[in-house]
Coordinates of C-alpha atoms in Angstrom, one line a residue:
X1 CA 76.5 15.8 121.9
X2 CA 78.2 16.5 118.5
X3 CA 74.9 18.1 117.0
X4 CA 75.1 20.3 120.4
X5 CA 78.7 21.3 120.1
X6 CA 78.3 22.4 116.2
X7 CA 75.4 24.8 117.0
X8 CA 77.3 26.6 119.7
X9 CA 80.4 26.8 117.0
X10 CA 77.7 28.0 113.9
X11 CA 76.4 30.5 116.9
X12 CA 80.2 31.7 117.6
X13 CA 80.6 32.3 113.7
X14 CA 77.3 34.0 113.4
X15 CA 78.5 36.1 116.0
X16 CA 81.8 37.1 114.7
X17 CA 80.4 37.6 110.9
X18 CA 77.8 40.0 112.9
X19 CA 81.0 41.6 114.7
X20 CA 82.6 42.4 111.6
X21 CA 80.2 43.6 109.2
X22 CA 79.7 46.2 112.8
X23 CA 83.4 47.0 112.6
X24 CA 82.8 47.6 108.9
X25 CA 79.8 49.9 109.6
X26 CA 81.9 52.3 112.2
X27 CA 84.7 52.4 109.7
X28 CA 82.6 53.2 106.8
X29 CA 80.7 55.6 108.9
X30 CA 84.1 57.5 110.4
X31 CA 84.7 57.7 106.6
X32 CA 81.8 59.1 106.2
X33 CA 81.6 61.5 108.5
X34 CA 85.8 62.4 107.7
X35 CA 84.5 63.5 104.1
X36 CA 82.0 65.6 104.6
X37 CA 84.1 67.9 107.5
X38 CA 86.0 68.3 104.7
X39 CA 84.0 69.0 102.1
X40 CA 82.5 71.0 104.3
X41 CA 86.2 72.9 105.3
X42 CA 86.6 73.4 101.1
X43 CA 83.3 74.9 100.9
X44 CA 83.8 77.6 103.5
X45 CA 87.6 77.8 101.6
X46 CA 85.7 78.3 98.2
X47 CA 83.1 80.9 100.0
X48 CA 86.0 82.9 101.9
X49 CA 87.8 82.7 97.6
X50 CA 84.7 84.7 96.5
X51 CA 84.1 87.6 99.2
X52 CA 88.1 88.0 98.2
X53 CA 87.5 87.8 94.9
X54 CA 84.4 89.8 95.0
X55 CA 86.8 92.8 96.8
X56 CA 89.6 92.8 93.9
X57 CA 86.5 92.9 91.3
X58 CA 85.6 96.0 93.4
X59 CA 88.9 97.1 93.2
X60 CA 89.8 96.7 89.8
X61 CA 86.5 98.9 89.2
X62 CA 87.7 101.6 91.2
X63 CA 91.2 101.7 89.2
X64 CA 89.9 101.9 85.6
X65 CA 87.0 104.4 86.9
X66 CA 90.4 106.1 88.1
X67 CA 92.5 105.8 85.0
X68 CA 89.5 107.0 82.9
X69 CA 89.6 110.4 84.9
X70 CA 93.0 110.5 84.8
X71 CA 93.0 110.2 80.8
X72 CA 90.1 112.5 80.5
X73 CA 92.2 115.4 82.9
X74 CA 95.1 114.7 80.1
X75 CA 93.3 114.8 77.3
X76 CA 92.0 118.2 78.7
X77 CA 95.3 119.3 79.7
X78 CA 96.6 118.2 76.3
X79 CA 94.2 120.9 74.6
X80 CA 94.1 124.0 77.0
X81 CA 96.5 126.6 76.4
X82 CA 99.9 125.3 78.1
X83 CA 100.1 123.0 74.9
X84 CA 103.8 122.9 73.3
X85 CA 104.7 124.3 70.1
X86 CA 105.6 122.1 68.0
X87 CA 106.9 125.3 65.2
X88 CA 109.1 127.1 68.2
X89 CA 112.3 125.6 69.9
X90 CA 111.3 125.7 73.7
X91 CA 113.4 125.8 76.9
X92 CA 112.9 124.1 79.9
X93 CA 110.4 126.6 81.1
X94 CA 109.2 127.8 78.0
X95 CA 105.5 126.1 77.9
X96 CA 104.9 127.9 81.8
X97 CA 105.7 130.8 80.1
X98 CA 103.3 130.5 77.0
X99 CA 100.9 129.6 79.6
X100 CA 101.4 132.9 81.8
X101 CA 101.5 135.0 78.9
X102 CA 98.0 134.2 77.5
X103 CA 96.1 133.0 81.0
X104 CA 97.5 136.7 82.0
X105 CA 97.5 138.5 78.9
X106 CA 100.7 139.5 79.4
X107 CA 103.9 139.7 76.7
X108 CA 106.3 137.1 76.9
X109 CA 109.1 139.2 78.2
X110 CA 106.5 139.8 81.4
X111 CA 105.3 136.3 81.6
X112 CA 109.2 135.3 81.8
X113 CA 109.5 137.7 85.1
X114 CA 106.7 136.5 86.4
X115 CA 108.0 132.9 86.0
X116 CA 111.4 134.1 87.2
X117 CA 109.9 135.3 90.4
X118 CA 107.6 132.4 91.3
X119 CA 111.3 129.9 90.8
X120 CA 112.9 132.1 93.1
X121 CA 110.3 132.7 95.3
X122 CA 109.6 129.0 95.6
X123 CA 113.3 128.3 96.3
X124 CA 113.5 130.6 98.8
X125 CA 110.5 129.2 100.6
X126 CA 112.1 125.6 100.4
X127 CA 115.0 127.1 102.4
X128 CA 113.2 128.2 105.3
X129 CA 113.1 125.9 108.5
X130 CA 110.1 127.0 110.1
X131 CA 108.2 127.5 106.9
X132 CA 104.6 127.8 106.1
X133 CA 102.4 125.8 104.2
X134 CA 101.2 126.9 100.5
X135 CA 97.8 128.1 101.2
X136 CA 98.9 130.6 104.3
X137 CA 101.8 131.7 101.7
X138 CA 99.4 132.5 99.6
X139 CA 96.7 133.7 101.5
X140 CA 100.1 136.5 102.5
X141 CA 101.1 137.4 99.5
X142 CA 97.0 138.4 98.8
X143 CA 97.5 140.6 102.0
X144 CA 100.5 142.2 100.4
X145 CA 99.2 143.1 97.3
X146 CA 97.7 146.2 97.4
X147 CA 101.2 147.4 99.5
X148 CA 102.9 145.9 96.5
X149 CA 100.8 147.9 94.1
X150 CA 101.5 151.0 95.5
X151 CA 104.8 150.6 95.6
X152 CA 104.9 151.1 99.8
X153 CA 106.9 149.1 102.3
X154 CA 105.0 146.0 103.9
X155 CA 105.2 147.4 107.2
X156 CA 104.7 150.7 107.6
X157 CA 107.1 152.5 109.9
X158 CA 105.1 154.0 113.0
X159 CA 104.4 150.3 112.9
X160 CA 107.7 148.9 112.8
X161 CA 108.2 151.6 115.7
X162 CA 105.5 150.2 117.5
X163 CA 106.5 146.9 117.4
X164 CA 110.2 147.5 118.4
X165 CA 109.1 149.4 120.9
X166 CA 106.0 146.6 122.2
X167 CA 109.6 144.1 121.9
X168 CA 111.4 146.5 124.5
X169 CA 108.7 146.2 126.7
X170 CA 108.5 142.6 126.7
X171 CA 112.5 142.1 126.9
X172 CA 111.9 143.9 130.0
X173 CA 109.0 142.1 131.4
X174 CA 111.1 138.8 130.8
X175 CA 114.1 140.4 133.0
X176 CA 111.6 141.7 135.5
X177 CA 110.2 137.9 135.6
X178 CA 113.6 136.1 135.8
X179 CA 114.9 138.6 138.8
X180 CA 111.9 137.8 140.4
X181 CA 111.9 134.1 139.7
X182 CA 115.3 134.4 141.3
X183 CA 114.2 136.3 144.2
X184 CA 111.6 134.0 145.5
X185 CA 113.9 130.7 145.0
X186 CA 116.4 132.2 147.6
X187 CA 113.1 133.0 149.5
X188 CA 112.3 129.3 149.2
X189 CA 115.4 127.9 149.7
X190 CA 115.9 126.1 146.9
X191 CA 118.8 125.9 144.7
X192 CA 117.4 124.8 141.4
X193 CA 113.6 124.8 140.3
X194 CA 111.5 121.6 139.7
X195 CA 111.8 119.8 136.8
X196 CA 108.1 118.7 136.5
X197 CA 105.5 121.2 137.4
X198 CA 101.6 121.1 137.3
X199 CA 99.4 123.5 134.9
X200 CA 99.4 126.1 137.5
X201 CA 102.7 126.3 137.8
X202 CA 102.4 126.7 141.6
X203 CA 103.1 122.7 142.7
X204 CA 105.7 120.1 141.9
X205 CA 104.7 116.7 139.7
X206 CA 106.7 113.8 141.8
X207 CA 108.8 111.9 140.0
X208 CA 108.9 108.6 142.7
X209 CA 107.5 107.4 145.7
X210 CA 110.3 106.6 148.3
X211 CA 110.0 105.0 152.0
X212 CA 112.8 103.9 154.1
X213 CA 111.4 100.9 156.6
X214 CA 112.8 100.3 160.1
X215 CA 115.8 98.4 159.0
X216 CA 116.9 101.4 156.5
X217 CA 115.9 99.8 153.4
X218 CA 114.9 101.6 150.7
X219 CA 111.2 100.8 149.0
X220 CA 110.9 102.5 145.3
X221 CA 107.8 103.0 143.4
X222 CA 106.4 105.2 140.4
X223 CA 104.8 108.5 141.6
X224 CA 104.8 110.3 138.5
X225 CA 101.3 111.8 136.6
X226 CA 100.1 109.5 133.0
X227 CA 100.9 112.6 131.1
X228 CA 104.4 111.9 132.4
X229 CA 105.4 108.6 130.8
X230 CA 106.9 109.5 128.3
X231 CA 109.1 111.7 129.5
X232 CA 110.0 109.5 132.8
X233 CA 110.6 106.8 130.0
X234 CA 113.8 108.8 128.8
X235 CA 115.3 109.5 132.1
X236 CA 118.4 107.4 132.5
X237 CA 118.7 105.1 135.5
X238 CA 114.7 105.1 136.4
X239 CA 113.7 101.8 135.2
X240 CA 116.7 100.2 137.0
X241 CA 116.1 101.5 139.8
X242 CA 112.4 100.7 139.9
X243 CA 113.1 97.2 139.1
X244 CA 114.8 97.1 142.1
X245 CA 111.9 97.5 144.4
X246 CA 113.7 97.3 147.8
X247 CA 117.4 98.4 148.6
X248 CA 119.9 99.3 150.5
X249 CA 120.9 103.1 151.0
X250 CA 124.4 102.5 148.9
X251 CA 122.6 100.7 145.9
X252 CA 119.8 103.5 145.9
X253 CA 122.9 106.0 146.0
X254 CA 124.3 104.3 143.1
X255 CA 121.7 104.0 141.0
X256 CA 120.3 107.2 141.8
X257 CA 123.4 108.9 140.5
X258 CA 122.2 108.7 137.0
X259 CA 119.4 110.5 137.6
X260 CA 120.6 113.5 139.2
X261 CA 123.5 113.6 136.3
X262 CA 120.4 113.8 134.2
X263 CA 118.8 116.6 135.8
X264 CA 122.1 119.0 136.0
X265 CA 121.8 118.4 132.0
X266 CA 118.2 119.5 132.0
X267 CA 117.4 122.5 129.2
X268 CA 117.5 125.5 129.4
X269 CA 118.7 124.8 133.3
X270 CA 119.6 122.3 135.3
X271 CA 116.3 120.8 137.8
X272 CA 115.6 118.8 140.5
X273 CA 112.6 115.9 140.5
X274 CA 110.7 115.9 143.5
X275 CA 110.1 112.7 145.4
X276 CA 107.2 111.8 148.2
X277 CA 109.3 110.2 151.4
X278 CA 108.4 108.4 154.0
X279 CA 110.8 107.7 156.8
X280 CA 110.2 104.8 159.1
X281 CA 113.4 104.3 160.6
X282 CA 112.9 104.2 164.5
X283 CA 116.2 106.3 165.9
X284 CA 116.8 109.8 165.3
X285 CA 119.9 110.0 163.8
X286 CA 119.1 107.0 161.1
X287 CA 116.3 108.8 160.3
X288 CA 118.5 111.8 159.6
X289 CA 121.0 109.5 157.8
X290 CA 118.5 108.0 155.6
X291 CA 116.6 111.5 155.0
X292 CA 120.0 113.4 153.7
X293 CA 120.7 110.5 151.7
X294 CA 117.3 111.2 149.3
X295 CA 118.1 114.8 149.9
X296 CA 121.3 114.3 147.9
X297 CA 119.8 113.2 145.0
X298 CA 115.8 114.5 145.1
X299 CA 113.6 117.5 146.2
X300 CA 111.6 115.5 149.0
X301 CA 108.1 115.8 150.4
X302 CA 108.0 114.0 153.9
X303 CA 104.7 112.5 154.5
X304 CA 104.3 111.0 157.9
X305 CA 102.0 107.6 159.0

């Protein structure tokens, strides 16, 4: 019986030594397994280094190709004509006009005009608001030239006639067209023209759609064109009242207000946004209530069901 009892014990050992040198095993294998992710991490680390390094090698090329070009332009410059000298004392401008005076073959006294002109000229173009670029400066002054040469004003005067006269003409076209801009708004009825119109210029852009349900509550949503956005964007009081989605007359009223204040500011004349309505409300004269209300604030366009 003792024999018996000390095999099953040696078994149990066996067992257990077996158990741990398993353990062992899994932990040397997670090990393992934990060194090459990252060796294999660093490798990808050291490949990503060399693309990067690779690019700033590129780079650095570029730059001294660069700064060789620009060395070779100043070494040029250094020995063309415009070169100081040394012998003379030179003002600020002197070298430009060394340079005009031989590139031009002109004296000194002509080359310092000439300089003169193109400061003054240059500072007089820096001035202007609206001014043009270099190259269509240039390309008018080439235009002018031979006027210039000759001695003869730039525009001659049957054309200056011409052109005040062609200015008459179209002063008086623009009256004819504002009197009868004015004409067919009383014809239409309206007070004050659109603020949004379409390409044509014959039909309104809407600004919102607008429906007032049974119970008088207002529903708001966007009616305006994409080309619209960003001017709807800077209209005071819209995104408000768009967040509000569903309201009461009053609160539309109120946040409404905004809107209209912005339209009496519009430039060059005050405008009214147009709106798409749709009026559910069952009795007549809420209806009517609800319909003067929008009118207050919009130009509507009543669609039905």
């Amino acid at each position: 019986m003792a024999d018996r009892n000390s095999d099953i014990f040696h078994i149990s050992l066996m067992e257990i030594a077996y158990t741990i040198i398993m353990v062992l095993v899994l932990l040397l294998g997670a090990r393992l397994y934990e060194y090459a992710e990252r060796e294999k991490t660093n490798e990808d680390k050291l490949a990503q280094q060399a693309v990067l390094l690779e690019k700033k090698a590129e780079e650095i090329k570029a730059l001294r190709q660069r700064l060789e070009t620009v060395t070779k332009q100043l070494a040029t410059a250094q020995s063309g004509p415009c070169q100081l000298d040394e012998d003379d004392p030179v003002t600020t401008m002197m070298p430009c006009v060394k340079c005009i005076a031989r590139q031009g073959n002109l004296t000194q006294a002509e080359a310092q005009v000439a300089t003169d002109l193109s400061v003054e000229l240059m500072e007089t173009w820096r001035k202007l608001d609206n001014r043009p670029n270099l190259s269509e400066l240039k390309k008018a002054l080439e235009q002018a030239r031979p006027l210039l040469a000759k001695a003869e004003p730039l525009v001659e005067e049957s054309r200056y006639q011409a052109l005040a006269a062609q200015s008459q003409e179209q002063a008086r076209s623009l009256k004819e067209a504002k009197a009868q801009a004015e004409y067919f708004r009383r014809r239409s009825g309206i007070d004050l023209p659109p603020c949004w119109m379409d390409e044509s210029g014959r039909s309104p852009q809407y600004l919102l759609s607008i429906r007032v349900d049974a119970r008088s509550r207002v529903h708001v949503s966007p009616a305006w064109p994409q080309e619209r956005n960003d001017e709807a964007k800077a209209i005071p009081g819209l995104s408000k009242l768009l967040n509000l989605k569903t309201m009461s007359l009053n609160t539309f009223a109120r946040h409404a207000a905004p809107i209209l204040q912005y339209a009496n500011a519009h430039q060059p004349e005050a405008c009214r946004y147009y709106v798409r309505l749709r009026n559910d409300v069952p009795d007549r004269r809420g209806a009517d209530r609800a319909r003067l209300k929008i009118e207050n604030f919009f130009y509507k366009y009543e669609v039905h069901r």
